[in-house]
Tab-separated table of C-alpha atoms and ligand atoms in Angstrom:
chain	number	residue	atom	x	y	z
A	199	MET	CA	-9.801	-10.815	-16.813
A	200	THR	CA	-9.616	-7.613	-17.124
A	201	SER	CA	-11.540	-4.548	-19.718
A	202	PRO	CA	-9.518	-1.674	-20.646
A	203	ALA	CA	-12.081	1.042	-21.173
A	204	GLY	CA	-14.320	0.998	-24.006
A	205	SER	CA	-15.041	-2.377	-23.378
A	206	PRO	CA	-18.561	-3.236	-23.609
A	207	GLU	CA	-18.672	-4.348	-20.355
A	208	THR	CA	-18.905	-2.389	-17.832
A	209	THR	CA	-21.570	-3.619	-15.044
A	210	ALA	CA	-20.271	-6.345	-12.735
A	211	THR	CA	-23.231	-8.502	-11.650
A	212	PRO	CA	-22.693	-9.954	-8.379
A	213	ARG	CA	-23.540	-14.411	-8.405
A	214	PRO	CA	-26.303	-14.576	-6.821
A	215	ASP	CA	-25.339	-19.003	-6.484
A	216	ASP	CA	-23.099	-18.841	-3.494
A	217	PHE	CA	-26.381	-19.184	-0.528
A	218	THR	CA	-29.815	-19.991	-1.252
A	219	ASP	CA	-31.908	-18.472	2.009
A	220	VAL	CA	-30.701	-17.244	4.948
A	221	ASP	CA	-29.991	-20.948	6.995
A	222	ASP	CA	-28.086	-21.762	3.749
A	223	VAL	CA	-25.943	-18.774	5.726
A	224	ALA	CA	-25.868	-19.738	9.210
A	225	ARG	CA	-25.837	-23.868	7.445
A	226	ALA	CA	-22.336	-23.106	5.788
A	227	PHE	CA	-20.378	-21.173	7.836
A	228	ALA	CA	-21.449	-23.824	10.931
A	229	GLU	CA	-20.024	-26.031	8.516
A	230	HIS	CA	-16.728	-23.777	8.496
A	231	GLY	CA	-16.816	-23.520	11.885
A	232	TYR	CA	-18.197	-20.037	12.019
A	233	VAL	CA	-21.385	-19.851	14.532
A	234	THR	CA	-24.267	-16.939	13.496
A	235	ASP	CA	-26.884	-16.048	14.563
A	236	ARG	CA	-30.103	-14.932	13.184
A	237	ARG	CA	-29.141	-10.818	12.820
A	238	LEU	CA	-25.453	-11.876	10.936
A	239	ALA	CA	-26.341	-14.139	8.655
A	240	THR	CA	-29.034	-11.795	7.368
A	241	THR	CA	-26.756	-9.513	6.431
A	242	THR	CA	-24.313	-11.698	4.733
A	243	PHE	CA	-26.910	-13.194	3.338
A	244	VAL	CA	-28.473	-9.481	1.617
A	245	MET	CA	-24.735	-8.658	0.491
A	246	SER	CA	-24.297	-12.144	-2.085
A	247	ARG	CA	-27.018	-10.523	-2.720
A	248	LEU	CA	-27.006	-7.145	-3.372
A	249	GLY	CA	-22.826	-7.113	-4.430
A	250	LYS	CA	-22.769	-4.797	-1.982
A	251	PRO	CA	-19.560	-4.081	-0.097
A	252	LEU	CA	-19.984	-5.269	3.965
A	253	LEU	CA	-19.102	-2.644	6.767
A	254	LEU	CA	-17.457	-4.902	10.563
A	255	GLU	CA	-17.576	-2.427	13.330
A	256	GLY	CA	-16.682	-3.861	16.487
A	257	PRO	CA	-14.420	-4.776	18.854
A	258	ALA	CA	-11.276	-7.135	18.521
A	259	GLY	CA	-12.044	-10.842	18.578
A	260	VAL	CA	-15.561	-10.391	18.165
A	261	GLY	CA	-14.943	-12.649	14.472
A	262	LYS	CA	-15.388	-9.322	12.186
A	263	THR	CA	-11.513	-11.217	10.118
A	264	GLU	CA	-13.247	-14.701	10.999
A	265	LEU	CA	-16.023	-14.055	8.948
A	266	ALA	CA	-14.156	-12.631	6.055
A	267	LYS	CA	-12.526	-15.866	5.328
A	268	THR	CA	-14.916	-17.826	6.561
A	269	LEU	CA	-16.651	-16.168	3.937
A	270	ALA	CA	-14.164	-17.214	1.028
A	271	ARG	CA	-14.069	-20.605	2.044
A	272	ALA	CA	-17.598	-21.135	2.300
A	273	THR	CA	-18.263	-19.878	-1.107
A	274	GLY	CA	-14.666	-21.586	-2.374
A	275	ARG	CA	-13.088	-17.842	-2.993
A	276	ARG	CA	-9.830	-16.711	-3.064
A	277	LEU	CA	-9.477	-14.318	-0.197
A	278	LEU	CA	-7.642	-11.618	-0.486
A	279	ARG	CA	-6.517	-9.294	1.815
A	280	LEU	CA	-5.910	-5.805	2.419
A	281	GLN	CA	-4.577	-5.037	5.417
A	282	CYS	CA	-4.749	-1.337	6.656
A	283	TYR	CA	-2.007	0.778	8.513
A	284	GLU	CA	-1.169	4.131	9.117
A	285	GLY	CA	0.807	6.077	6.586
A	286	GLN	CA	-0.249	2.870	3.886
A	287	ASP	CA	-0.724	4.814	0.149
A	288	GLU	CA	-2.395	3.286	-2.820
A	289	THR	CA	0.693	2.158	-4.265
A	290	LYS	CA	0.144	-1.048	-1.482
A	291	ALA	CA	-3.559	-0.633	-1.718
A	292	LEU	CA	-4.182	-1.032	-5.623
A	293	TYR	CA	-1.081	-1.657	-8.130
A	294	GLU	CA	2.966	0.185	-8.842
A	295	TRP	CA	5.157	-0.423	-11.616
A	296	ASP	CA	7.448	-3.616	-10.968
A	297	TYR	CA	10.603	-1.108	-11.495
A	298	GLY	CA	13.186	-3.829	-10.917
A	299	LYS	CA	11.733	-5.799	-13.537
A	300	GLN	CA	11.093	-3.392	-15.365
A	301	LEU	CA	14.756	-1.784	-15.037
A	302	LEU	CA	15.936	-6.070	-15.700
A	303	TYR	CA	14.185	-6.172	-18.940
A	304	THR	CA	15.985	-2.558	-20.073
A	305	GLN	CA	19.789	-4.300	-18.818
A	306	ILE	CA	19.034	-7.754	-20.793
A	307	LEU	CA	17.447	-5.682	-24.300
A	308	ARG	CA	20.541	-3.231	-23.847
A	309	ASP	CA	21.412	-4.178	-27.091
A	310	LYS	CA	18.173	-3.973	-29.088
A	311	ALA	CA	18.186	-1.115	-27.755
A	312	ALA	CA	21.571	0.695	-29.002
A	313	GLU	CA	20.372	-1.116	-32.489
A	314	LEU	CA	16.873	1.530	-31.972
A	315	LEU	CA	19.128	4.440	-31.715
A	316	THR	CA	21.114	3.786	-34.359
A	317	ASP	CA	20.395	6.280	-36.873
A	318	THR	CA	19.446	8.367	-34.433
A	319	THR	CA	21.787	11.731	-34.673
A	320	SER	CA	20.267	14.057	-31.729
A	321	MET	CA	19.537	13.482	-28.392
A	322	ALA	CA	16.363	14.649	-28.583
A	323	GLU	CA	14.927	12.157	-31.187
A	324	ALA	CA	17.113	9.152	-28.860
A	325	VAL	CA	14.967	10.661	-26.190
A	326	ASP	CA	11.601	10.488	-28.781
A	327	ARG	CA	12.798	7.320	-29.916
A	328	VAL	CA	12.814	5.719	-26.235
A	329	ALA	CA	9.577	7.605	-25.291
A	330	GLU	CA	7.787	5.647	-28.134
A	331	GLN	CA	8.836	2.177	-26.354
A	332	ASP	CA	7.195	3.524	-22.868
A	333	SER	CA	3.555	1.696	-23.880
A	334	ALA	CA	5.914	-1.813	-24.040
A	335	PHE	CA	6.874	-1.061	-20.562
A	336	PHE	CA	4.007	0.346	-18.974
A	337	SER	CA	2.177	-2.534	-19.576
A	338	GLU	CA	0.082	-4.868	-17.549
A	339	ARG	CA	3.502	-7.731	-17.774
A	340	PHE	CA	5.415	-4.746	-15.203
A	341	LEU	CA	1.952	-4.055	-13.315
A	342	ALA	CA	2.376	-5.409	-9.659
A	343	ALA	CA	-1.459	-5.754	-8.591
A	344	ARG	CA	-2.100	-5.340	-4.694
A	345	PRO	CA	-5.204	-6.691	-3.529
A	346	LEU	CA	-7.623	-3.943	-4.956
A	347	LEU	CA	-6.977	-3.660	-8.458
A	348	GLU	CA	-6.016	-8.283	-7.436
A	349	ALA	CA	-9.931	-7.997	-6.738
A	350	VAL	CA	-11.093	-6.648	-9.686
A	351	ARG	CA	-8.391	-8.455	-12.249
A	352	SER	CA	-9.181	-11.755	-10.929
A	353	PRO	CA	-11.185	-13.759	-13.520
A	354	GLU	CA	-12.377	-15.578	-11.029
A	355	PRO	CA	-14.759	-14.140	-8.109
A	356	VAL	CA	-13.033	-13.628	-4.767
A	357	VAL	CA	-13.850	-12.671	-1.248
A	358	LEU	CA	-12.701	-8.667	-0.612
A	359	LEU	CA	-11.221	-8.444	2.573
A	360	ILE	CA	-10.039	-5.117	3.995
A	361	ASP	CA	-8.830	-5.423	7.199
A	362	GLU	CA	-9.230	-2.818	10.103
A	363	VAL	CA	-9.896	0.379	7.822
A	364	ASP	CA	-10.045	2.558	10.861
A	365	ARG	CA	-6.014	2.415	11.095
A	366	ALA	CA	-5.786	3.851	7.494
A	367	ASP	CA	-6.030	7.301	6.552
A	368	GLU	CA	-8.409	9.170	5.542
A	369	ALA	CA	-6.681	9.720	1.768
A	370	LEU	CA	-6.886	6.068	1.240
A	371	GLU	CA	-9.968	5.861	2.655
A	372	ALA	CA	-11.006	7.785	-0.879
A	373	VAL	CA	-9.406	5.398	-3.238
A	374	LEU	CA	-11.171	2.963	-1.727
A	375	LEU	CA	-14.494	5.083	-2.123
A	376	GLU	CA	-13.588	4.942	-5.938
A	377	MET	CA	-12.890	1.622	-5.857
A	378	LEU	CA	-15.745	-0.092	-3.671
A	379	ALA	CA	-18.583	2.471	-6.356
A	380	GLU	CA	-17.764	0.903	-8.943
A	381	TYR	CA	-15.414	-2.466	-8.631
A	382	GLN	CA	-12.317	-0.949	-11.125
A	383	VAL	CA	-9.844	0.468	-11.173
A	384	SER	CA	-7.958	3.285	-13.696
A	385	VAL	CA	-4.467	2.673	-14.722
A	386	PRO	CA	-3.632	5.660	-16.754
A	387	GLU	CA	-0.528	3.916	-18.486
A	388	ILE	CA	-3.389	1.255	-19.618
A	389	GLY	CA	-7.136	1.838	-19.264
A	390	THR	CA	-9.340	0.652	-16.592
A	391	PHE	CA	-9.650	-2.370	-15.013
A	392	VAL	CA	-12.974	-3.115	-14.821
A	393	ALA	CA	-14.775	-6.539	-12.268
A	394	GLU	CA	-16.222	-9.485	-14.464
A	395	HIS	CA	-17.781	-10.557	-11.149
A	396	ALA	CA	-18.216	-8.680	-8.394
A	397	PRO	CA	-15.963	-9.417	-5.193
A	398	TYR	CA	-17.593	-9.757	-2.236
A	399	VAL	CA	-16.193	-7.338	-0.317
A	400	ILE	CA	-15.821	-7.345	3.786
A	401	LEU	CA	-14.278	-4.241	5.488
A	402	THR	CA	-13.347	-4.177	9.179
A	403	SER	CA	-13.480	-1.635	12.061
A	404	ASN	CA	-12.216	-1.791	15.405
A	405	ASN	CA	-13.448	1.618	16.029
A	406	THR	CA	-10.484	3.617	16.609
A	407	ARG	CA	-11.384	6.644	14.531
A	408	ASP	CA	-15.055	7.499	12.906
A	409	LEU	CA	-15.216	6.165	9.525
A	410	SER	CA	-16.361	9.022	6.506
A	411	ALA	CA	-19.629	9.527	6.094
A	412	ALA	CA	-19.189	8.088	2.294
A	413	LEU	CA	-17.764	5.187	3.144
A	414	LYS	CA	-20.698	3.996	5.425
A	415	ARG	CA	-23.200	5.005	2.300
A	416	ARG	CA	-22.176	2.493	0.668
A	417	CYS	CA	-21.323	-1.097	2.253
A	418	LEU	CA	-24.395	-2.993	4.400
A	419	HIS	CA	-23.315	-2.011	8.136
A	420	LEU	CA	-23.450	-5.076	10.838
A	421	PHE	CA	-22.231	-3.964	14.116
A	422	LEU	CA	-20.490	-7.141	15.765
A	423	GLU	CA	-21.013	-7.283	18.894
A	424	TYR	CA	-19.633	-10.207	21.917
A	425	PRO	CA	-21.848	-12.711	22.133
A	426	ASP	CA	-24.499	-14.036	24.182
A	427	ALA	CA	-24.234	-16.958	25.965
A	428	GLU	CA	-24.917	-19.787	24.010
A	429	ARG	CA	-23.675	-18.576	21.421
A	430	GLU	CA	-20.033	-18.291	23.106
A	431	LEU	CA	-20.435	-21.769	24.313
A	432	GLU	CA	-21.428	-22.618	21.494
A	433	ILE	CA	-18.583	-21.111	19.555
A	434	LEU	CA	-16.791	-22.596	22.142
A	435	ARG	CA	-17.337	-26.175	21.763
A	436	SER	CA	-17.270	-25.600	18.135
A	437	LYS	CA	-13.699	-24.584	18.731
A	438	LYS	CA	-12.959	-28.172	20.752
A	439	THR	CA	-10.859	-26.850	23.365
A	440	GLY	CA	-11.524	-29.844	25.342
A	441	LEU	CA	-12.973	-28.200	28.144
A	442	ASP	CA	-16.358	-30.001	29.243
A	443	ASP	CA	-19.630	-28.215	28.135
A	444	ALA	CA	-20.656	-27.719	32.888
A	445	ALA	CA	-17.502	-26.291	32.527
A	446	ALA	CA	-17.334	-24.808	29.286
A	447	SER	CA	-20.896	-22.983	29.969
A	448	GLN	CA	-19.417	-21.467	33.929
A	449	LEU	CA	-16.424	-20.384	31.822
A	450	VAL	CA	-18.193	-18.374	28.876
A	451	ASP	CA	-20.560	-16.810	31.776
A	452	ILE	CA	-17.611	-16.321	34.714
A	453	VAL	CA	-15.757	-14.327	30.825
A	454	ARG	CA	-19.176	-12.380	30.559
A	455	GLY	CA	-19.128	-11.328	34.193
A	456	LEU	CA	-15.265	-9.848	33.399
A	457	ARG	CA	-16.793	-7.231	30.124
A	458	GLY	CA	-18.975	-5.797	32.493
A	459	LEU	CA	-15.888	-4.383	34.753
A	460	ASP	CA	-13.658	-1.359	33.848
A	461	LEU	CA	-11.274	-3.369	31.893
A	462	ARG	CA	-9.058	-1.921	29.937
A	463	LYS	CA	-9.413	-4.644	27.479
A	464	SER	CA	-12.093	-7.093	27.935
A	465	PRO	CA	-11.303	-10.376	27.088
A	466	SER	CA	-12.695	-11.370	23.327
A	467	ILE	CA	-14.356	-14.192	22.233
A	468	SER	CA	-10.585	-15.795	20.793
A	469	GLU	CA	-9.606	-15.324	24.724
A	470	THR	CA	-12.116	-17.461	25.881
A	471	ILE	CA	-11.421	-20.144	23.905
A	472	ASP	CA	-7.628	-19.840	25.199
A	473	TRP	CA	-8.125	-19.810	28.394
A	474	ALA	CA	-10.926	-22.690	27.777
A	475	ARG	CA	-7.636	-24.783	26.401
A	476	VAL	CA	-5.650	-23.262	28.817
A	477	LEU	CA	-7.768	-25.321	31.530
A	478	ALA	CA	-8.421	-28.335	29.660
A	479	VAL	CA	-4.767	-28.277	29.306
A	480	LEU	CA	-4.659	-27.823	33.634
A	481	GLY	CA	-7.395	-31.259	33.581
A	482	VAL	CA	-9.744	-28.570	35.327
A	483	THR	CA	-13.074	-29.532	35.566
A	484	ASP	CA	-14.190	-28.095	38.384
A	485	LEU	CA	-13.990	-23.995	37.971
A	486	ASP	CA	-13.048	-22.929	41.035
A	487	ALA	CA	-11.704	-18.107	41.727
A	488	ALA	CA	-8.511	-19.971	43.045
A	489	ILE	CA	-7.355	-21.737	39.159
A	490	LEU	CA	-9.103	-19.080	37.437
A	491	ALA	CA	-7.323	-16.815	39.162
A	492	ASP	CA	-4.252	-18.444	38.460
A	493	THR	CA	-4.312	-18.226	34.931
A	494	VAL	CA	-6.628	-15.251	34.324
A	495	SER	CA	-3.984	-13.268	31.633
A	496	VAL	CA	-5.315	-15.328	29.408
A	497	VAL	CA	-8.316	-13.372	29.186
A	498	ALA	CA	-6.540	-9.760	30.910
A	499	LYS	CA	-3.300	-8.156	29.218
A	500	TYR	CA	-3.042	-5.245	31.612
A	501	GLU	CA	-2.046	-5.405	34.998
A	502	ARG	CA	-4.615	-3.355	36.655
A	503	ASP	CA	-6.913	-5.397	34.174
A	504	VAL	CA	-5.405	-8.883	36.122
A	505	GLU	CA	-6.224	-6.971	39.586
A	506	ARG	CA	-9.759	-5.956	39.247
A	507	SER	CA	-10.386	-9.310	36.998
A	508	ARG	CA	-8.642	-11.675	40.657
A	509	ALA	CA	-11.014	-9.383	42.736
A	510	ALA	CA	-13.883	-9.709	40.865
A	511	LEU	CA	-13.150	-13.772	40.315
A	512	PRO	CA	-14.671	-14.779	43.655
A	513	ARG	CA	-18.227	-13.653	43.105
A	514	LEU	CA	-18.384	-14.143	39.637
A	515	VAL	CA	-17.732	-18.003	40.346
A	516	ASP	CA	-19.971	-18.397	43.243
A	517	PRO	CA	-22.982	-15.578	42.888
A	518	ASN	CA	-24.149	-16.529	46.808
A	519	ALA	CA	-20.672	-16.197	48.197
A	520	THR	CA	-20.840	-14.053	51.030
A	521	VAL	CA	-18.556	-11.602	50.012
A	522	PRO	CA	-18.165	-8.672	52.897
A	523	HIS	CA	-19.575	-5.555	51.457
A	524	PRO	CA	-17.714	-2.082	52.923
A	525	HIS	CA	-20.558	-0.262	52.903
A	526	ASP	CA	-23.408	-2.252	55.562
A	527	HIS	CA	-20.897	-1.610	57.742
A	528	ASP	CA	-19.678	1.984	57.812
A	529	HIS	CA	-22.041	3.497	56.630
A	530	GLY	CA	-25.265	4.112	54.846
A	531	HIS	CA	-26.429	3.954	51.216
A	532	ASP	CA	-27.506	7.479	50.585
A	533	HIS	CA	-24.154	9.194	49.347
A	534	GLY	CA	-25.069	8.543	45.593
A	535	HIS	CA	-22.953	5.228	44.778
A	536	VAL	CA	-24.550	2.845	42.822
A	537	HIS	CA	-22.957	-0.820	44.072
A	538	ASP	CA	-24.171	-2.658	40.753
A	539	HIS	CA	-22.404	-5.544	41.472
A	540	GLY	CA	-22.874	-6.437	45.047
A	541	PRO	CA	-22.657	-9.866	45.672
A	542	GLY	CA	-25.743	-12.282	43.413
A	543	THR	CA	-26.147	-9.168	41.888
A	544	HIS	CA	-23.556	-8.877	39.035
A	545	ARG	CA	-24.899	-10.991	36.237
A	546	HIS	CA	-27.950	-9.894	35.986
A	547	ASP	CA	-26.549	-6.750	35.214
A	548	GLU	CA	-24.327	-7.516	33.205
A	549	ASP	CA	-25.463	-6.967	30.037
A	550	THR	CA	-27.120	-3.763	30.484
A	551	GLY	CA	-24.561	-1.988	33.284
A	552	GLY	CA	-21.645	-3.346	31.266
A	553	LYS	CA	-22.486	-1.749	27.812
A	554	GLN	CA	-22.602	1.111	29.701
A	555	VAL	CA	-19.643	0.799	31.787
A	556	ARG	CA	-18.107	-0.170	27.503
A	557	ALA	CA	-19.564	2.815	26.259
A	558	ALA	CA	-18.972	5.611	28.612
A	559	LYS	CA	-14.703	4.474	28.525
A	560	ASP	CA	-15.841	4.714	24.502
A	561	VAL	CA	-14.503	9.040	24.431
A	562	PRO	CA	-12.359	9.798	22.584
A	563	GLY	CA	-9.595	11.992	23.909
A	564	ARG	CA	-9.643	9.432	26.971
A	565	HIS	CA	-6.805	8.044	26.270
A	566	ASP	CA	-3.135	8.338	25.166
A	567	GLU	CA	-2.778	7.569	21.797
A	568	GLU	CA	-0.765	4.820	21.678
A	569	TYR	CA	-3.969	3.559	24.229
A	570	TYR	CA	-5.782	3.574	21.401
A	571	GLY	CA	-3.167	2.517	19.188
A	572	GLN	CA	-3.128	-1.410	21.017
A	573	ARG	CA	-5.830	-1.276	22.031
A	574	SER	CA	-9.192	-2.078	19.965
A	575	SER	CA	-11.642	-3.408	22.115
A	576	GLY	CA	-13.877	-2.374	24.601
A	577	SER	CA	-14.528	0.493	22.079
A	578	GLY	CA	-17.158	0.257	20.530
A	579	GLU	CA	-20.610	-1.313	22.800
A	580	GLY	CA	-23.749	-0.572	21.172
A	581	THR	CA	-23.444	1.323	17.780
A	582	ALA	CA	-20.870	3.287	17.129
A	583	GLY	CA	-22.971	6.506	17.124
A	584	GLY	CA	-24.837	5.622	20.228
A	585	ALA	CA	-20.875	5.026	22.032
A	586	ARG	CA	-19.880	8.664	21.438
A	587	GLU	CA	-22.792	10.086	22.645
A	588	ILE	CA	-22.237	9.973	25.643
A	589	PRO	CA	-20.918	12.949	26.591
A	590	ALA	CA	-16.859	13.616	28.229
A	591	THR	CA	-18.855	14.858	31.343
A	592	THR	CA	-20.879	12.312	32.336
A	593	ARG	CA	-19.678	10.509	34.856
A	594	SER	CA	-21.277	6.619	35.355
A	595	VAL	CA	-20.598	5.108	38.021
A	596	THR	CA	-18.652	1.481	37.053
A	597	ALA	CA	-17.760	-1.756	38.274
A	598	ALA	CA	-14.665	-1.024	39.128
A	599	GLN	CA	-15.325	1.974	42.035
A	600	GLY	CA	-16.977	-1.253	43.160
A	601	ALA	CA	-13.944	-3.482	43.248
A	602	ARG	CA	-12.247	-0.325	44.789
A	603	SER	CA	-14.305	-0.551	47.884
A	604	PHE	CA	-14.222	-3.810	48.500
A	605	ALA	CA	-10.372	-3.194	47.609
A	606	ASN	CA	-9.563	-0.869	50.371
A	607	ARG	CA	-11.714	-3.512	52.612
A	608	GLY	CA	-7.678	-5.528	52.450
A	609	GLY	CA	-6.057	-3.100	54.473
A	610	PRO	CA	-2.610	-1.297	53.861
A	611	LYS	CA	-0.457	-3.970	53.555
A	612	ASN	CA	-2.181	-4.984	50.414
A	613	SER	CA	-0.438	-2.609	48.293
A	614	ALA	CA	-1.859	-4.097	44.716
A	615	ARG	CA	-5.039	-2.838	45.774
A	616	ARG	CA	-3.969	-0.385	47.075
A	617	ARG	CA	-2.926	0.972	43.748
A	618	PRO	CA	-4.623	4.238	41.811
A	619	VAL	CA	-6.860	4.321	39.498
B	22	ADP	N1	-19.142	-16.886	14.768
B	22	ADP	C1	-17.448	-17.258	15.459
B	22	ADP	N2	-17.670	-18.343	15.388
B	22	ADP	C2	-16.692	-19.011	15.877
B	22	ADP	N3	-15.277	-19.229	16.037
B	22	ADP	C3	-15.758	-17.150	16.144
B	22	ADP	C4	-16.351	-16.513	16.078
B	22	ADP	N4	-16.446	-14.951	15.770
B	22	ADP	C5	-15.047	-15.311	17.067
B	22	ADP	N5	-14.204	-16.549	16.472
B	22	ADP	C6	-12.778	-17.058	17.260
B	22	ADP	O1	-12.563	-15.847	17.371
B	22	ADP	C7	-11.320	-15.439	16.906
B	22	ADP	C8	-10.824	-13.832	16.503
B	22	ADP	O2	-11.963	-13.646	15.802
B	22	ADP	P1	-11.489	-12.294	14.620
B	22	ADP	O3	-12.173	-12.782	14.003
B	22	ADP	O4	-9.901	-12.889	14.684
B	22	ADP	O5	-11.728	-11.292	15.714
B	22	ADP	P2	-11.690	-9.302	15.067
B	22	ADP	O6	-11.379	-9.618	13.707
B	22	ADP	O7	-13.590	-8.915	15.287
B	22	ADP	O8	-10.131	-8.759	16.149
B	22	ADP	C9	-10.986	-16.259	15.518
B	22	ADP	O9	-9.945	-17.193	14.368
B	22	ADP	C10	-11.545	-16.981	16.266
B	22	ADP	O10	-11.255	-18.560	16.302
B	23	MG	MG1	-9.610	-8.437	12.279
């Protein structure tokens, strides 16, 4: 329903009855194939009660978009999606006039228009006469609503997903702010549309740029990380990949190990799922380094990442594998290098070491534009603010440095391992 300006209906009220409590959110999401944790379920529940937008930040593939889709399925609401991109303007977000339809109507009504103008004697008079008909052509009939207006106009409550808002320009962010503050949209020729039901609004960001403080202030905020091993295994199970449980559990550990490496693009949940499916199709029940190396391109999408992942796989598959350590032979350990992933130690370091490694990569200006354009993960471990606090000069010793030390042991014939980094 629309409510032109001046209508007594000026405030939108959230519907309090979609979820009874936090557990109800977790249950409903699980029913629709989305595995939550306590923090996620709590924030979603609070959002549903407060009617405030929820901003989800985090690397690509951790379930941000899926959360909004699941929220729509779980509540039976229609999902409206505004996919943001650079250069997008408000006509794609709010509304535009349907020029083609207006033109068609004027052609069909040509005779009627001529009739209207028969008794006019001057051009000015004819123009005035036409202008009197403005409202007929700038009416809701000719309004092409885009997702924001559509959400406000919808007679039924909806879920509005504003996806990858960090890709939008700041000008569009200002338009969003206006809409999110009041859940209303003004069309000067018609009036102000006010939402009858506050939509559930989910914004997502892959952290390719900082969002304005004003936008963040208006939203509940949740940083979505890669899940812990238990939840990732649960997600794998829920996707019925065909990989047996023991292998799936091992795979989760291996992927987590890969995330701890200094990769350009860390494997996401969706890639773990893909990998499990690939291994299941191949009939693999027992994961070994060879089969994982053969299929690692499912999760490593850059040549350098593939090499690094392959080099790390034997140790990730078997932490007790006896891999010769270059420094055990060459020289002592008093030169300031940190070997954060010697045999058997890596997986224990991963939760902290991996996080540090990825945070250290998230230094603005470290990569060129093309890189930021494609890369949407691995950038935002911890809170967004936390990641950016690391000064550009901070040098942390990365897992890859250790890997390079290993690689050099391969000798000059192994050209792949000698690639400069
Ligand atoms: N908590 C979860 N429960 C179930 N599946 C998940 C979960 N998180 C991620 N996924 C899976 O990962 C895929 C990628 O998630 P997506 O929402 O597209 O990532 P993002 O928007 O964060 O980049 C989803 O399609 C879904 O299959
Ligand atoms: Mg997404």
